[in-house]
Each structure stands twice: as C-alpha cells, then as structure tokens.
CSV table of C-alpha atoms (C1' of nucleotides) in Angstrom, one decimal:
chain,number,residue,atom,x,y,z
A,1,MET,CA,-69.1,139.8,156.8
A,2,ARG,CA,-68.8,136.9,159.2
A,3,LEU,CA,-67.4,136.6,162.6
A,4,SER,CA,-65.3,133.5,163.2
A,5,THR,CA,-66.2,131.0,165.8
A,6,ARG,CA,-63.7,132.6,168.1
A,7,GLY,CA,-66.0,135.6,168.7
A,8,HIS,CA,-69.1,133.5,168.5
A,9,TYR,CA,-68.0,130.9,171.0
A,10,GLY,CA,-66.1,133.4,173.1
A,11,LEU,CA,-69.3,135.5,173.7
A,12,LYS,CA,-71.2,132.3,174.6
A,13,ALA,CA,-68.6,131.4,177.2
A,14,MET,CA,-68.4,134.9,178.7
A,15,TYR,CA,-72.2,134.9,178.9
A,16,ASP,CA,-72.1,131.6,180.7
A,17,LEU,CA,-69.6,132.9,183.2
A,18,ALA,CA,-71.8,136.0,183.7
A,19,ARG,CA,-74.8,133.8,184.5
A,20,HIS,CA,-72.8,132.1,187.2
A,21,TYR,CA,-71.1,135.2,188.4
A,22,GLY,CA,-70.7,135.2,192.2
A,23,ALA,CA,-70.7,131.4,192.4
A,24,GLY,CA,-66.9,131.0,192.5
A,25,PRO,CA,-64.7,129.7,189.7
A,26,ILE,CA,-66.5,127.8,187.0
A,27,PRO,CA,-64.6,125.0,185.4
A,28,LEU,CA,-64.3,125.3,181.6
A,29,LYS,CA,-65.5,121.8,181.1
A,30,ASN,CA,-68.9,122.9,182.5
A,31,VAL,CA,-69.0,125.9,180.2
A,32,ALA,CA,-68.1,123.9,177.2
A,33,GLU,CA,-70.8,121.3,177.9
A,34,ARG,CA,-73.5,123.9,178.6
A,35,GLN,CA,-72.6,125.9,175.5
A,36,ASN,CA,-71.9,122.9,173.4
A,37,ILE,CA,-68.4,123.8,172.4
A,38,SER,CA,-65.3,121.6,172.1
A,39,GLY,CA,-63.5,121.8,175.4
A,40,HIS,CA,-60.0,121.8,174.0
A,41,TYR,CA,-60.9,124.5,171.5
A,42,LEU,CA,-62.5,126.6,174.1
A,43,GLU,CA,-59.3,126.4,176.2
A,44,GLN,CA,-57.5,128.2,173.4
A,45,LEU,CA,-60.1,130.9,173.3
A,46,ILE,CA,-60.2,131.4,177.1
A,47,ALA,CA,-56.5,131.8,177.1
A,48,VAL,CA,-56.9,134.8,174.8
A,49,LEU,CA,-59.6,136.2,177.1
A,50,ARG,CA,-57.4,135.8,180.1
A,51,LYS,CA,-54.4,137.5,178.5
A,52,GLY,CA,-56.8,140.2,177.4
A,53,GLY,CA,-57.8,140.8,181.0
A,54,LEU,CA,-61.4,139.7,180.7
A,55,VAL,CA,-61.3,136.6,182.9
A,56,LYS,CA,-59.2,135.4,185.8
A,57,SER,CA,-58.2,131.8,186.3
A,58,VAL,CA,-58.0,129.7,189.4
A,59,ARG,CA,-55.8,126.7,189.0
A,60,GLY,CA,-56.1,123.3,190.5
A,61,SER,CA,-59.0,121.2,191.8
A,62,GLN,CA,-62.1,123.3,192.4
A,63,GLY,CA,-60.6,125.9,190.1
A,64,GLY,CA,-62.0,127.4,187.0
A,65,TYR,CA,-62.6,130.8,185.5
A,66,VAL,CA,-64.3,134.0,186.8
A,67,LEU,CA,-65.1,137.2,185.0
A,68,ALA,CA,-62.4,139.8,185.8
A,69,ARG,CA,-65.1,142.5,186.3
A,70,PRO,CA,-68.8,142.3,187.1
A,71,PRO,CA,-71.1,141.6,184.1
A,72,GLU,CA,-72.3,145.2,184.2
A,73,GLU,CA,-68.8,146.4,183.3
A,74,ILE,CA,-68.0,144.0,180.4
A,75,ARG,CA,-69.4,144.9,177.0
A,76,VAL,CA,-69.7,142.7,174.0
A,77,GLY,CA,-67.4,144.9,172.0
A,78,GLU,CA,-64.5,144.3,174.3
A,79,ILE,CA,-64.9,140.6,174.1
A,80,ILE,CA,-65.0,140.6,170.3
A,81,ARG,CA,-62.1,143.0,170.0
A,82,VAL,CA,-60.0,140.7,172.3
A,83,LEU,CA,-60.8,137.6,170.3
A,84,GLU,CA,-61.1,139.0,166.7
A,85,GLY,CA,-59.0,142.1,166.8
A,86,PRO,CA,-60.1,145.7,166.1
A,87,ILE,CA,-63.4,146.1,164.4
A,88,ALA,CA,-62.7,146.8,160.7
A,89,PRO,CA,-64.9,145.9,157.8
A,90,VAL,CA,-61.9,146.5,155.6
A,91,GLU,CA,-58.3,146.9,156.8
A,92,CYS,CA,-57.9,150.6,155.9
A,93,VAL,CA,-60.6,151.7,158.4
A,94,SER,CA,-59.4,149.6,161.4
A,95,GLU,CA,-60.0,151.0,164.8
A,96,ILE,CA,-56.3,150.6,165.4
A,97,LYS,CA,-53.6,152.2,163.2
A,98,SER,CA,-54.2,151.4,159.6
A,99,PRO,CA,-51.0,151.3,157.7
A,100,GLY,CA,-53.0,153.5,155.4
A,101,CYS,CA,-53.4,153.0,151.7
A,102,ASP,CA,-52.0,155.5,149.3
A,103,GLN,CA,-55.3,156.9,148.2
A,104,ALA,CA,-56.8,157.1,151.7
A,105,ASP,CA,-57.6,160.8,151.4
A,106,HIS,CA,-59.8,160.7,148.3
A,107,CYS,CA,-61.3,157.2,148.6
A,108,ILE,CA,-65.0,157.4,148.9
A,109,THR,CA,-65.6,153.8,149.6
A,110,ARG,CA,-63.5,154.3,152.8
A,111,THR,CA,-66.2,156.6,154.3
A,112,VAL,CA,-68.8,153.9,153.7
A,113,TRP,CA,-66.7,151.4,155.7
A,114,GLU,CA,-66.1,153.9,158.4
A,115,LYS,CA,-69.9,154.2,158.8
A,116,VAL,CA,-70.3,150.5,158.9
A,117,ARG,CA,-67.5,150.1,161.4
A,118,ASP,CA,-69.0,152.8,163.7
A,119,SER,CA,-72.4,151.3,163.6
A,120,ILE,CA,-71.1,147.8,164.5
A,121,ALA,CA,-69.0,149.3,167.4
A,122,MET,CA,-72.0,151.3,168.6
A,123,VAL,CA,-74.2,148.2,168.9
A,124,MET,CA,-71.5,146.0,170.4
A,125,ASP,CA,-70.4,148.6,172.9
A,126,SER,CA,-73.9,149.3,174.0
A,127,ILE,CA,-74.6,145.8,175.2
A,128,SER,CA,-73.1,144.5,178.5
A,129,LEU,CA,-73.1,140.9,179.8
A,130,ALA,CA,-75.5,142.1,182.4
A,131,ASP,CA,-77.9,143.3,179.7
A,132,MET,CA,-77.8,139.9,178.2
A,133,CYS,CA,-78.6,138.2,181.5
A,134,ARG,CA,-81.5,140.5,182.1
A,135,GLU,CA,-82.9,139.8,178.6
A,136,GLU,CA,-82.6,136.1,179.2
A,137,GLU,CA,-84.4,136.5,182.4
A,138,ARG,CA,-87.2,138.4,180.7
A,139,ASN,CA,-87.5,135.8,178.0
A,140,ARG,CA,-87.7,133.1,180.6
A,141,GLN,CA,-90.5,134.8,182.4
A,142,ASN,CA,-92.4,135.3,179.2
A,143,ARG,CA,-92.2,131.6,178.5
A,144,GLU,CA,-94.0,130.8,181.7
B,1,MET,CA,-65.4,141.0,161.2
B,2,ARG,CA,-63.8,141.5,157.9
B,3,LEU,CA,-65.2,141.9,154.4
B,4,SER,CA,-63.2,140.0,151.8
B,5,THR,CA,-61.7,141.8,148.9
B,6,ARG,CA,-64.7,140.7,146.9
B,7,GLY,CA,-67.0,143.2,148.5
B,8,HIS,CA,-64.2,145.8,148.9
B,9,TYR,CA,-63.1,145.7,145.3
B,10,GLY,CA,-66.7,145.2,144.0
B,11,LEU,CA,-67.9,148.4,145.6
B,12,LYS,CA,-64.9,150.3,144.2
B,13,ALA,CA,-65.7,149.0,140.7
B,14,MET,CA,-69.4,149.8,141.0
B,15,TYR,CA,-68.6,153.3,142.2
B,16,ASP,CA,-66.3,153.7,139.3
B,17,LEU,CA,-69.1,152.7,136.9
B,18,ALA,CA,-71.4,155.1,138.7
B,19,ARG,CA,-69.0,158.0,138.2
B,20,HIS,CA,-69.0,157.3,134.5
B,21,TYR,CA,-72.6,156.5,134.2
B,22,GLY,CA,-74.1,157.9,131.0
B,23,ALA,CA,-70.8,157.7,129.1
B,24,GLY,CA,-71.6,154.3,127.5
B,25,PRO,CA,-69.9,151.0,128.3
B,26,ILE,CA,-66.8,151.2,130.3
B,27,PRO,CA,-64.1,148.6,129.6
B,28,LEU,CA,-63.1,146.7,132.7
B,29,LYS,CA,-59.5,147.3,132.1
B,30,ASN,CA,-60.0,151.0,132.7
B,31,VAL,CA,-61.9,150.4,135.9
B,32,ALA,CA,-59.1,148.0,137.1
B,33,GLU,CA,-56.4,150.6,136.4
B,34,ARG,CA,-58.2,153.5,138.0
B,35,GLN,CA,-59.1,151.5,141.1
B,36,ASN,CA,-55.8,149.7,141.2
B,37,ILE,CA,-57.2,146.1,141.1
B,38,SER,CA,-56.0,143.1,139.2
B,39,GLY,CA,-57.8,143.0,135.9
B,40,HIS,CA,-58.2,139.3,135.8
B,41,TYR,CA,-59.5,139.1,139.3
B,42,LEU,CA,-62.0,141.9,138.7
B,43,GLU,CA,-63.3,140.0,135.8
B,44,GLN,CA,-64.4,137.3,138.2
B,45,LEU,CA,-66.1,139.7,140.5
B,46,ILE,CA,-67.9,141.6,137.7
B,47,ALA,CA,-69.2,138.2,136.4
B,48,VAL,CA,-70.9,137.8,139.8
B,49,LEU,CA,-72.3,141.3,139.6
B,50,ARG,CA,-73.6,140.7,136.1
B,51,LYS,CA,-75.3,137.4,137.2
B,52,GLY,CA,-76.7,139.3,140.1
B,53,GLY,CA,-78.3,141.8,137.8
B,54,LEU,CA,-76.4,144.8,138.9
B,55,VAL,CA,-74.4,145.5,135.7
B,56,LYS,CA,-75.0,144.9,132.0
B,57,SER,CA,-72.2,143.9,129.6
B,58,VAL,CA,-71.5,144.9,126.0
B,59,ARG,CA,-69.2,142.5,124.3
B,60,GLY,CA,-66.6,143.2,121.6
B,61,SER,CA,-64.6,146.2,120.8
B,62,GLN,CA,-65.9,149.5,122.3
B,63,GLY,CA,-67.7,147.3,124.7
B,64,GLY,CA,-67.5,147.2,128.5
B,65,TYR,CA,-69.9,147.4,131.5
B,66,VAL,CA,-72.7,149.7,132.4
B,67,LEU,CA,-74.8,149.8,135.6
B,68,ALA,CA,-78.0,148.0,135.2
B,69,ARG,CA,-79.9,150.8,136.9
B,70,PRO,CA,-79.1,154.4,137.6
B,71,PRO,CA,-76.7,155.1,140.5
B,72,GLU,CA,-79.6,156.5,142.5
B,73,GLU,CA,-81.2,153.1,142.6
B,74,ILE,CA,-78.3,150.9,143.5
B,75,ARG,CA,-77.4,150.7,147.2
B,76,VAL,CA,-74.2,149.4,148.8
B,77,GLY,CA,-76.1,146.7,150.6
B,78,GLU,CA,-77.2,145.1,147.3
B,79,ILE,CA,-73.7,145.0,146.0
B,80,ILE,CA,-72.3,143.5,149.1
B,81,ARG,CA,-75.1,140.9,149.3
B,82,VAL,CA,-74.5,139.8,145.7
B,83,LEU,CA,-70.7,139.5,146.2
B,84,GLU,CA,-70.5,138.2,149.8
B,85,GLY,CA,-73.9,136.6,150.4
B,86,PRO,CA,-76.5,137.5,152.9
B,87,ILE,CA,-75.4,139.8,155.8
B,88,ALA,CA,-74.8,137.6,158.8
B,89,PRO,CA,-72.3,138.1,161.6
B,90,VAL,CA,-72.9,134.5,162.5
B,91,GLU,CA,-74.7,131.9,160.4
B,92,CYS,CA,-77.7,131.5,162.6
B,93,VAL,CA,-78.9,135.0,162.1
B,94,SER,CA,-78.4,135.1,158.3
B,95,GLU,CA,-80.8,137.3,156.4
B,96,ILE,CA,-81.6,134.2,154.3
B,97,LYS,CA,-82.9,131.0,155.8
B,98,SER,CA,-80.7,129.8,158.6
B,99,PRO,CA,-80.8,126.1,159.0
B,100,GLY,CA,-81.3,127.0,162.6
B,101,CYS,CA,-79.4,125.7,165.5
B,102,ASP,CA,-81.1,123.5,168.0
B,103,GLN,CA,-81.1,126.1,170.8
B,104,ALA,CA,-82.2,128.9,168.6
B,105,ASP,CA,-85.2,129.8,170.8
B,106,HIS,CA,-83.4,130.4,174.0
B,107,CYS,CA,-80.0,131.6,172.8
B,108,ILE,CA,-79.3,135.1,174.0
B,109,THR,CA,-76.1,135.7,172.0
B,110,ARG,CA,-78.4,135.3,169.0
B,111,THR,CA,-80.2,138.5,169.7
B,112,VAL,CA,-76.9,140.3,169.9
B,113,TRP,CA,-76.0,139.2,166.5
B,114,GLU,CA,-79.4,140.1,165.1
B,115,LYS,CA,-78.9,143.7,166.3
B,116,VAL,CA,-75.4,143.8,164.8
B,117,ARG,CA,-76.8,142.4,161.5
B,118,ASP,CA,-79.6,144.9,161.4
B,119,SER,CA,-77.3,147.8,162.0
B,120,ILE,CA,-74.9,146.8,159.3
B,121,ALA,CA,-77.8,146.3,156.9
B,122,MET,CA,-79.3,149.7,157.9
B,123,VAL,CA,-76.1,151.5,157.1
B,124,MET,CA,-75.4,149.7,153.8
B,125,ASP,CA,-78.9,150.0,152.6
B,126,SER,CA,-79.1,153.7,153.3
B,127,ILE,CA,-76.2,154.6,151.0
B,128,SER,CA,-76.6,154.6,147.2
B,129,LEU,CA,-73.9,154.9,144.6
B,130,ALA,CA,-75.3,158.3,143.8
B,131,ASP,CA,-74.8,159.3,147.4
B,132,MET,CA,-71.2,158.3,147.1
B,133,CYS,CA,-70.7,160.3,144.0
B,134,ARG,CA,-72.3,163.4,145.6
B,135,GLU,CA,-70.0,163.0,148.6
B,136,GLU,CA,-67.0,162.7,146.4
B,137,GLU,CA,-68.1,165.9,144.6
B,138,ARG,CA,-68.4,167.7,147.9
B,139,ASN,CA,-64.9,166.6,149.0
B,140,ARG,CA,-63.5,167.7,145.7
B,141,GLN,CA,-64.9,171.2,146.1
B,142,ASN,CA,-63.6,171.4,149.7
B,143,ARG,CA,-60.1,170.7,148.5
B,144,GLU,CA,-60.2,173.6,146.2
C,1,DT,C1',-48.6,111.6,200.4
C,2,DA,C1',-51.1,110.4,196.5
C,3,DA,C1',-54.9,111.0,193.6
C,4,DA,C1',-58.0,113.9,191.3
C,5,DA,C1',-59.4,118.1,189.1
C,6,DA,C1',-58.3,121.7,187.0
C,7,DT,C1',-55.5,125.2,184.2
C,8,DC,C1',-51.8,125.8,181.0
C,9,DC,C1',-48.9,125.1,176.8
C,10,DG,C1',-47.3,124.0,172.4
C,11,DA,C1',-47.4,121.2,168.4
C,12,DC,C1',-49.9,119.3,164.8
C,13,DC,C1',-53.4,118.9,161.0
C,14,DA,C1',-57.1,118.7,157.5
C,15,DT,C1',-60.1,121.5,155.1
C,16,DT,C1',-61.7,125.7,153.3
C,17,DT,C1',-61.2,130.3,151.8
C,18,DT,C1',-58.7,133.9,149.7
C,19,DA,C1',-56.8,136.3,146.1
C,20,DC,C1',-55.1,135.7,142.6
C,21,DT,C1',-52.8,133.9,137.7
C,22,DA,C1',-53.2,131.7,133.2
C,23,DT,C1',-55.2,130.3,129.1
C,24,DG,C1',-58.0,130.7,125.6
C,25,DA,C1',-62.6,130.9,123.3
C,26,DA,C1',-66.3,133.9,121.5
C,27,DA,C1',-68.2,138.2,120.0
C,28,DA,C1',-68.4,142.6,117.9
C,29,DA,C1',-66.5,146.8,115.9
C,30,DA,C1',-63.1,149.1,113.0
D,1,DT,C1',-59.2,140.4,109.5
D,2,DT,C1',-57.3,142.6,113.2
D,3,DT,C1',-58.2,144.5,117.4
D,4,DT,C1',-60.7,145.0,121.4
D,5,DT,C1',-63.4,143.5,124.5
D,6,DT,C1',-66.3,140.0,127.4
D,7,DC,C1',-66.7,135.2,128.9
D,8,DA,C1',-65.4,130.7,131.0
D,9,DT,C1',-62.7,127.5,133.3
D,10,DA,C1',-58.9,125.7,135.6
D,11,DG,C1',-55.1,126.0,138.6
D,12,DT,C1',-52.6,127.5,142.8
D,13,DA,C1',-49.8,129.3,146.8
D,14,DA,C1',-50.6,131.1,151.1
D,15,DA,C1',-53.4,132.0,154.9
D,16,DA,C1',-57.1,131.3,158.0
D,17,DT,C1',-60.3,128.2,160.3
D,18,DG,C1',-61.6,125.1,163.5
D,19,DG,C1',-60.2,122.1,165.5
D,20,DT,C1',-57.3,117.6,167.9
D,21,DC,C1',-53.6,115.6,170.9
D,22,DG,C1',-50.5,114.9,174.5
D,23,DG,C1',-48.7,116.2,178.4
D,24,DA,C1',-46.9,119.5,182.1
D,25,DT,C1',-48.2,122.2,186.1
D,26,DT,C1',-50.8,123.6,190.0
D,27,DT,C1',-54.0,123.1,193.7
D,28,DT,C1',-57.4,120.7,196.6
D,29,DT,C1',-58.9,116.9,199.0
D,30,DA,C1',-59.1,112.2,200.6
DNA sequence: TAAAAATCCGACCATTTTACTATGAAAAAA
DNA sequence: TTTTTTCATAGTAAAATGGTCGGATTTTTA
C-alpha cells in the first residue's frame, strides 16, 4: 500500500511551487534543492505534471515553472492521479475503466477495495495546495 | 497506490475460509480453485498468514487450514498488515516506527500522508470477515 | 553576438519487487 | 503403505523503481 516516490516527490514539488506562487517562474533546481530531491529525476516528474496540465513552464534564462492554476484550485488528488494513475487499491476497482474480471459481479472483496479507494480519494480530494500552505503557516506560528 | 496480489489474494483466501468456517480444515487446493489463484503461490501466502497467527493448519490427509479466530474477530486490516506490512502511503508515516526523515517536524506533505493512512486503516479495520460474509449473503438474496 | 540559465528529451542502467514455478521432504489419515 | 495434505527452499522471468547521463533547444542578459 505504498505510493512511489513519483507521487511523494511530486507533491513536495507542487507544494514548493505553491509556496512561491505569485513570484514568477521558479527554476526547478531551486525546488529540487529545497525539497532535497535529485534534480534530474525531478525533471522527469515535472514533465508529467506539465503534460497533465498542472504546471506551466517558461523556458530560457530566468525561466522555471509556475502552477497552472492558483493553489486554491489544485487538490492533492489531482497531483497523485497525474503522477501515479487512477486511484485503485486493486486493478478491478480502478477509478478509470477496469477491464473487469470475470467474477466482478459476485466478488465481495471487490466492495472492500471500493470502500478503500473512495476513502483515499475523499481525503486527497479534500486537501488543496492552499490548505497545505495555510497549515504550514499555522505550524510556523505555533513554533514561535 | 496499489496493493500487491499478496493482499488481494490473501483476503480472498481468508474470506473463503470464513465462508467455510465450522466445516473443519479446508485444503488449500480447494481455496485456490474456488478463488482462481495459483495453488503453489497461495501456499506461500498462507504460510505468512499462519506465522502471523491468522490461520491454523492441520497436516496430513483430511487436513487443511482453519481461521485461528471466528470470522467476527478478524478484520481486513489485520490480514493486509500481515501480508503487506504496516499501512503507510509513504515510509515516513508508517504505522510502525519510521526511521524518520530529517525534516519530519516541518514537513507538511507528511500530514497529508498521515490523513490518507488513517483513513485507509479506518476502513480496513472496520470490516470483519463476518461482515463480508453477511454482505455476500444479502447480495445473494437480492439476486433471487 | 555570445554566454549563461533554464527547460526539454531520450537513452541507459542497476537494483528490487512481483508473481510465480519447481522440487521434494515431512506428517497424518485411510 | 498409499494418498493426501502441509511445509520449506530455491529459482526465475518480467516489470517497476529510482534514478543517471548527455546533449539539444530556448530565452534572457551582458
């Protein structure tokens, strides 16, 4: 029941972009350093996020990446789906078309996985990047 | 965000044993056939379940496997934990001792994964094998 | 115009995990 | 003593994971 580093690092990167939202394009190198992720590897992940419409890129010197929408409008669930595919504890309950196993109708374990899937989606879709920034802000104030 | 077949098949097998609970030891071959799982592979999984204290074995002819406790007292979460390890969308929020990453304290993505983890655990721990049998029974009656 | 700072792209690679298969020993009942 | 079962260990092909490497392209800026 593990996420790969794609989703893990990807959310970190998106959160980093959210924290700097409004400050123009952020070079990936900076994100990688702050979040302690291999730069080259992160390039691959951000390419997926770009193709998925979650970030926009600005090429050339002074370029970098910007969230495609304000942090308020990007939820964790979207990021994870773009990087890891549809949420599905087992294939036969994938959010996207499951080829469907033969016994789909009378398979009780299936209903268990549907419940798990829905609860994961519920949590991830209820948290936006802005929520994360606000929580960080609260934590920071509590530490003072 | 996928379970491996270990958890998937393991739950199927445990559910099969639950359905036949009270009828003496069930040979694994029967379970494998009914659930459409490779027998040899299932042997490996059931060995883990036995070491995890979830099933008891009876060797020799007329032998097989029996749930270690009544279906009412075995929850999906236990089965999954035995077969797949502690529930943890990412390592640093594992139910069992996380070695802890350096930035653990001020990592906001961490709190996201904690919420995901808890919601998965909540669902899995709220469903017992007996619940699954009852649901199957209801479905069967509705089909008639 | 040239250099620097970025994104972009595709190939490669070592390791681990996955999902098995195969073989055979040991135990218990018939 | 034959059959039926669990038990244990080893092997294995394919896929996924988590990267690295090298360089082309685009844009700004000196």
